[in-house]
Coordinates of C-alpha atoms in Angstrom, one line a residue:
M241 CA 0.0 0.1 0.0
S242 CA 1.8 3.1 -1.2
Q243 CA 1.5 6.6 0.4
I244 CA -0.1 9.3 -1.7
T245 CA 1.7 12.8 -1.8
S246 CA -0.8 15.5 -1.2
K247 CA -0.3 19.2 -1.9
L248 CA -3.5 20.5 -0.5
T249 CA -3.4 23.9 1.3
G250 CA -5.9 25.9 3.4
V251 CA -9.2 24.3 4.6
S252 CA -8.7 21.3 2.4
R253 CA -5.4 20.4 4.3
T254 CA -7.6 19.8 7.5
M255 CA -9.3 16.8 6.1
A256 CA -6.3 14.5 6.8
A257 CA -6.8 15.4 10.4
T258 CA -10.4 14.3 10.6
L259 CA -9.5 11.3 8.7
K260 CA -7.1 10.4 11.4
T261 CA -9.6 10.8 14.1
R262 CA -11.9 8.2 12.5
A263 CA -8.9 5.8 11.9
E264 CA -8.2 5.9 15.6
E265 CA -11.7 5.5 16.7
Q266 CA -12.0 1.9 16.1
E267 CA -8.9 1.3 18.3
R268 CA -10.7 2.6 21.3
P269 CA -12.4 0.2 23.6
D270 CA -15.4 2.4 23.7
C271 CA -15.5 3.0 19.9
L272 CA -18.8 4.4 18.5
Y273 CA -18.3 2.8 14.9
Q274 CA -15.8 0.9 12.8
D275 CA -14.2 2.5 9.9
P276 CA -11.6 0.2 8.4
L277 CA -11.5 2.3 5.1
A278 CA -10.3 5.4 7.2
V279 CA -7.6 3.3 8.7
Q280 CA -6.5 2.3 5.1
W281 CA -6.6 5.7 3.7
H282 CA -4.9 7.3 6.8
K283 CA -2.0 5.0 6.1
Q284 CA -1.7 6.1 2.6
L285 CA -2.2 9.8 3.5
P286 CA -0.6 10.6 6.9
L287 CA -0.6 14.1 8.3
D288 CA 2.2 16.5 7.4
D289 CA 4.6 17.6 10.2
D290 CA 2.8 20.9 10.9
M291 CA -0.6 19.2 10.9
E292 CA 0.7 16.3 13.1
A293 CA 2.1 18.8 15.6
S294 CA -1.2 20.8 15.7
Y295 CA -3.1 17.5 16.2
N296 CA -0.9 16.3 19.1
L297 CA -1.4 19.5 21.0
V298 CA -4.7 18.2 22.1
S299 CA -4.9 14.8 20.4
G300 CA -7.3 13.3 23.0
L301 CA -9.8 16.0 22.9
Y302 CA -9.6 16.5 19.1
Q303 CA -10.0 12.8 18.4
T304 CA -12.9 12.3 20.8
S305 CA -14.7 15.6 19.6
F306 CA -14.6 14.8 15.9
S307 CA -15.3 11.3 16.0
T308 CA -18.2 12.0 18.1
R309 CA -19.3 14.6 15.6
S310 CA -19.0 11.9 12.9
Y311 CA -21.2 9.4 15.0
I312 CA -23.9 12.1 15.3
H313 CA -23.9 12.8 11.7
D314 CA -24.1 9.1 11.0
Q315 CA -27.1 8.7 13.3
I316 CA -28.9 11.5 11.6
T317 CA -28.1 10.3 8.1
S318 CA -29.1 6.6 8.9
G319 CA -32.5 7.9 10.2
H320 CA -33.1 10.0 7.1
I321 CA -32.4 7.0 4.7
A322 CA -34.6 4.8 6.8
N323 CA -37.5 7.1 6.7
H324 CA -37.7 8.3 3.1
P325 CA -38.6 6.3 0.1
H326 CA -36.0 7.8 -2.3
P327 CA -33.2 9.1 0.0
V328 CA -30.6 11.2 -1.5
V329 CA -27.5 12.4 0.6
V330 CA -25.3 15.2 -0.4
E331 CA -22.0 15.9 1.5
L332 CA -20.9 19.5 1.0
G333 CA -17.2 19.8 1.5
A334 CA -17.0 16.1 1.7
G335 CA -13.2 16.0 2.0
L336 CA -12.3 12.3 2.6
S337 CA -15.5 11.3 4.2
T338 CA -16.1 7.5 4.2
R339 CA -19.7 7.9 5.5
F340 CA -21.2 6.3 2.4
H341 CA -19.1 3.2 3.0
R342 CA -20.2 3.0 6.5
I343 CA -23.9 3.6 6.4
G344 CA -25.0 4.4 2.7
Q345 CA -25.8 1.0 1.3
N346 CA -29.6 1.6 1.1
V347 CA -29.4 5.1 -0.4
K348 CA -30.9 6.0 -3.8
C349 CA -27.9 8.2 -4.5
W350 CA -25.0 9.7 -2.5
L351 CA -23.0 12.7 -3.7
D352 CA -19.6 13.9 -2.4
L353 CA -18.9 17.5 -3.3
D354 CA -15.5 19.2 -2.9
L355 CA -13.0 21.2 -4.6
P356 CA -11.4 19.8 -7.8
D357 CA -8.0 19.1 -6.0
V358 CA -9.8 17.2 -3.1
T359 CA -12.0 15.2 -5.6
N360 CA -8.9 14.3 -7.6
L361 CA -7.4 12.9 -4.5
R362 CA -10.4 10.9 -3.5
R363 CA -10.5 9.3 -7.0
Q364 CA -7.0 7.9 -6.1
L365 CA -8.7 6.2 -3.1
D366 CA -12.2 5.5 -3.9
S367 CA -14.4 4.4 -6.8
E368 CA -17.3 6.3 -8.4
T369 CA -20.5 4.4 -9.1
E370 CA -24.0 5.2 -10.2
Q371 CA -25.0 5.1 -6.6
H372 CA -22.1 7.0 -5.2
Q373 CA -20.9 10.0 -7.2
F374 CA -18.5 12.8 -7.0
I375 CA -19.0 16.5 -7.5
S376 CA -15.9 18.5 -8.3
A377 CA -17.0 22.1 -7.5
S378 CA -16.7 24.9 -4.9
I379 CA -19.7 25.1 -2.8
M380 CA -20.1 28.6 -3.9
D381 CA -20.5 27.6 -7.6
F382 CA -24.2 27.1 -7.5
D383 CA -24.2 25.1 -10.6
W384 CA -23.6 22.0 -8.6
M385 CA -27.2 22.2 -7.5
N386 CA -28.2 21.1 -11.0
S387 CA -26.5 17.8 -10.5
I388 CA -28.7 16.8 -7.6
P389 CA -31.3 14.0 -8.5
D390 CA -34.8 15.0 -9.4
V391 CA -36.6 13.7 -6.4
G392 CA -38.9 15.4 -3.9
S393 CA -36.9 17.8 -1.8
E394 CA -38.1 16.0 1.4
N395 CA -35.9 13.0 0.3
I396 CA -32.7 15.0 0.2
L397 CA -30.3 15.4 3.1
F398 CA -27.4 18.0 3.0
L399 CA -24.6 17.4 5.3
A400 CA -22.1 20.2 6.0
E401 CA -19.6 18.6 8.6
G402 CA -16.7 20.7 9.6
L403 CA -17.3 23.2 6.7
L404 CA -19.4 26.3 7.2
M405 CA -17.2 28.0 9.7
Y406 CA -14.6 28.6 7.1
I407 CA -17.1 30.6 4.8
E408 CA -17.7 34.4 5.0
P409 CA -20.9 35.3 6.6
N410 CA -22.2 37.2 3.4
Q411 CA -21.3 34.1 1.2
L412 CA -23.1 31.8 3.5
Q413 CA -26.3 33.8 3.5
Q414 CA -26.1 33.6 -0.4
L415 CA -25.7 30.0 -0.2
V416 CA -28.7 29.6 2.1
K417 CA -30.7 31.7 -0.3
Q418 CA -29.9 29.5 -3.3
M419 CA -30.5 26.3 -1.3
R420 CA -33.9 27.3 0.0
S421 CA -34.8 28.4 -3.8
H422 CA -33.7 25.0 -5.2
F423 CA -34.6 22.5 -2.6
P424 CA -37.4 23.8 -0.2
G425 CA -38.3 21.3 2.4
A426 CA -34.9 19.5 2.2
T427 CA -33.1 18.8 5.4
W428 CA -29.6 20.3 6.1
V429 CA -27.5 19.2 8.9
M430 CA -24.4 21.4 9.8
D431 CA -21.8 22.2 12.4
V432 CA -21.7 25.7 13.8
M433 CA -19.0 27.2 16.1
G434 CA -20.0 29.7 18.9
N435 CA -18.4 33.1 19.6
S436 CA -16.5 31.4 22.2
C437 CA -14.3 29.7 19.5
K438 CA -12.9 33.0 18.3
L439 CA -10.4 33.4 21.0
L440 CA -9.6 29.8 21.6
L441 CA -9.3 28.4 18.1
N442 CA -9.0 31.1 15.5
Q443 CA -5.1 31.6 16.0
R444 CA -4.4 28.1 15.7
A445 CA -6.7 27.5 12.6
A446 CA -5.0 30.6 10.9
K447 CA -1.6 29.2 11.6
I448 CA -2.4 26.0 9.4
G449 CA -4.0 28.2 6.8
A450 CA -7.6 27.6 7.6
P451 CA -8.9 30.8 9.3
L452 CA -12.4 30.6 10.9
K453 CA -14.8 33.2 9.5
W454 CA -18.4 32.5 10.7
F455 CA -19.5 32.1 14.4
V456 CA -22.9 32.2 15.9
K457 CA -24.3 33.2 19.3
N458 CA -26.6 30.2 19.3
E459 CA -28.6 28.1 16.9
Q460 CA -31.2 30.8 16.6
D461 CA -28.9 32.7 14.5
L462 CA -29.6 30.1 11.7
A463 CA -33.3 31.0 12.0
T464 CA -32.6 34.6 11.2
M465 CA -30.8 33.4 8.0
G466 CA -34.1 31.8 6.9
L467 CA -33.5 28.2 8.2
Q468 CA -36.0 26.2 10.3
V469 CA -34.2 24.7 13.3
V470 CA -35.4 21.3 14.1
N471 CA -32.8 19.7 16.5
T472 CA -29.6 20.8 18.3
W473 CA -26.8 18.7 19.7
P474 CA -24.2 20.6 21.8
L475 CA -21.1 18.6 21.0
Y476 CA -19.5 19.0 24.5
K477 CA -22.6 17.6 26.3
L478 CA -22.3 14.4 24.4
Y479 CA -20.6 11.1 25.6
L480 CA -18.5 13.0 28.2
E481 CA -17.4 9.7 29.6
R482 CA -15.4 9.2 26.3
F483 CA -13.2 12.4 26.8
P484 CA -9.8 12.5 28.5
W485 CA -10.6 12.4 32.3
Q486 CA -9.0 15.8 32.9
W487 CA -11.7 17.3 30.6
Q488 CA -14.8 15.6 31.9
L489 CA -15.6 17.7 35.0
P490 CA -14.7 21.1 33.4
L491 CA -16.9 20.2 30.4
K492 CA -19.8 19.1 32.5
F493 CA -19.7 22.3 34.5
L494 CA -18.8 24.8 31.8
T495 CA -21.5 23.6 29.4
Q496 CA -24.3 24.5 31.8
F497 CA -23.6 28.1 30.7
P498 CA -24.9 29.2 27.2
Y499 CA -21.6 30.7 26.2
F500 CA -19.8 27.2 26.5
R501 CA -22.8 25.2 25.7
N502 CA -22.8 26.9 22.2
F503 CA -19.0 26.4 21.7
Y504 CA -19.9 23.8 19.1
L505 CA -23.2 22.7 17.9
I506 CA -24.6 20.2 15.4
V507 CA -27.9 21.6 14.2
E508 CA -30.6 19.8 12.0
T509 CA -32.5 22.4 9.9
K510 CA -35.1 22.5 7.2
L511 CA -34.7 24.6 4.0

């Protein structure tokens, strides 16, 4: 199994770190899911030195946070597939997601959308089929919306895992407007970072070339953008027993307060 040399920069560079969190998940005695494909891909695409150093600063917290995030997205997606006759899943900014291979076998169509360099990398690792297709485009190039299968919008689930915080607020509002126009009634599940992330994470994110640009006070900020909020999962109130022991008590205490409860949210919305 040969390693792949990647020259990705900016936000796209972060996907190797989230891939590593999933690869490490199945080594845990309390693992939430198995992801052998992530293990294989991580061996072929290890982190570069700078990303490895950043990952190791808070590796236990990072791994637990983002493997839990993946699991919640899995659960929501599995529910959508089971409860719709013609389910279509679209991962926006898919990176090296292996979600289709974990839970997508019963989907009508699954589309992984990302920038051309990322999609080209995926093609070195993954195979495109009629059921599982790749869209090579920027999320802000709205022509990608014409590639979505013609099914009732209620059958469509959009996932934006670890993506929207890197988009300028005015661009994000344009995206919401276009998606509401094209897919009224579709479900959109996303991660959002609270204002408390600005001080704690922005400097580190900028250092690896992926500055954070969009933050919310709470999930009601999404309602003001025209989205209907259906469910919210505060990430740091979930599976606390899985976090490194030194984080468990502080997280339990701090997330009682809105400022910290809203640090990182997974939100299910309707367009």
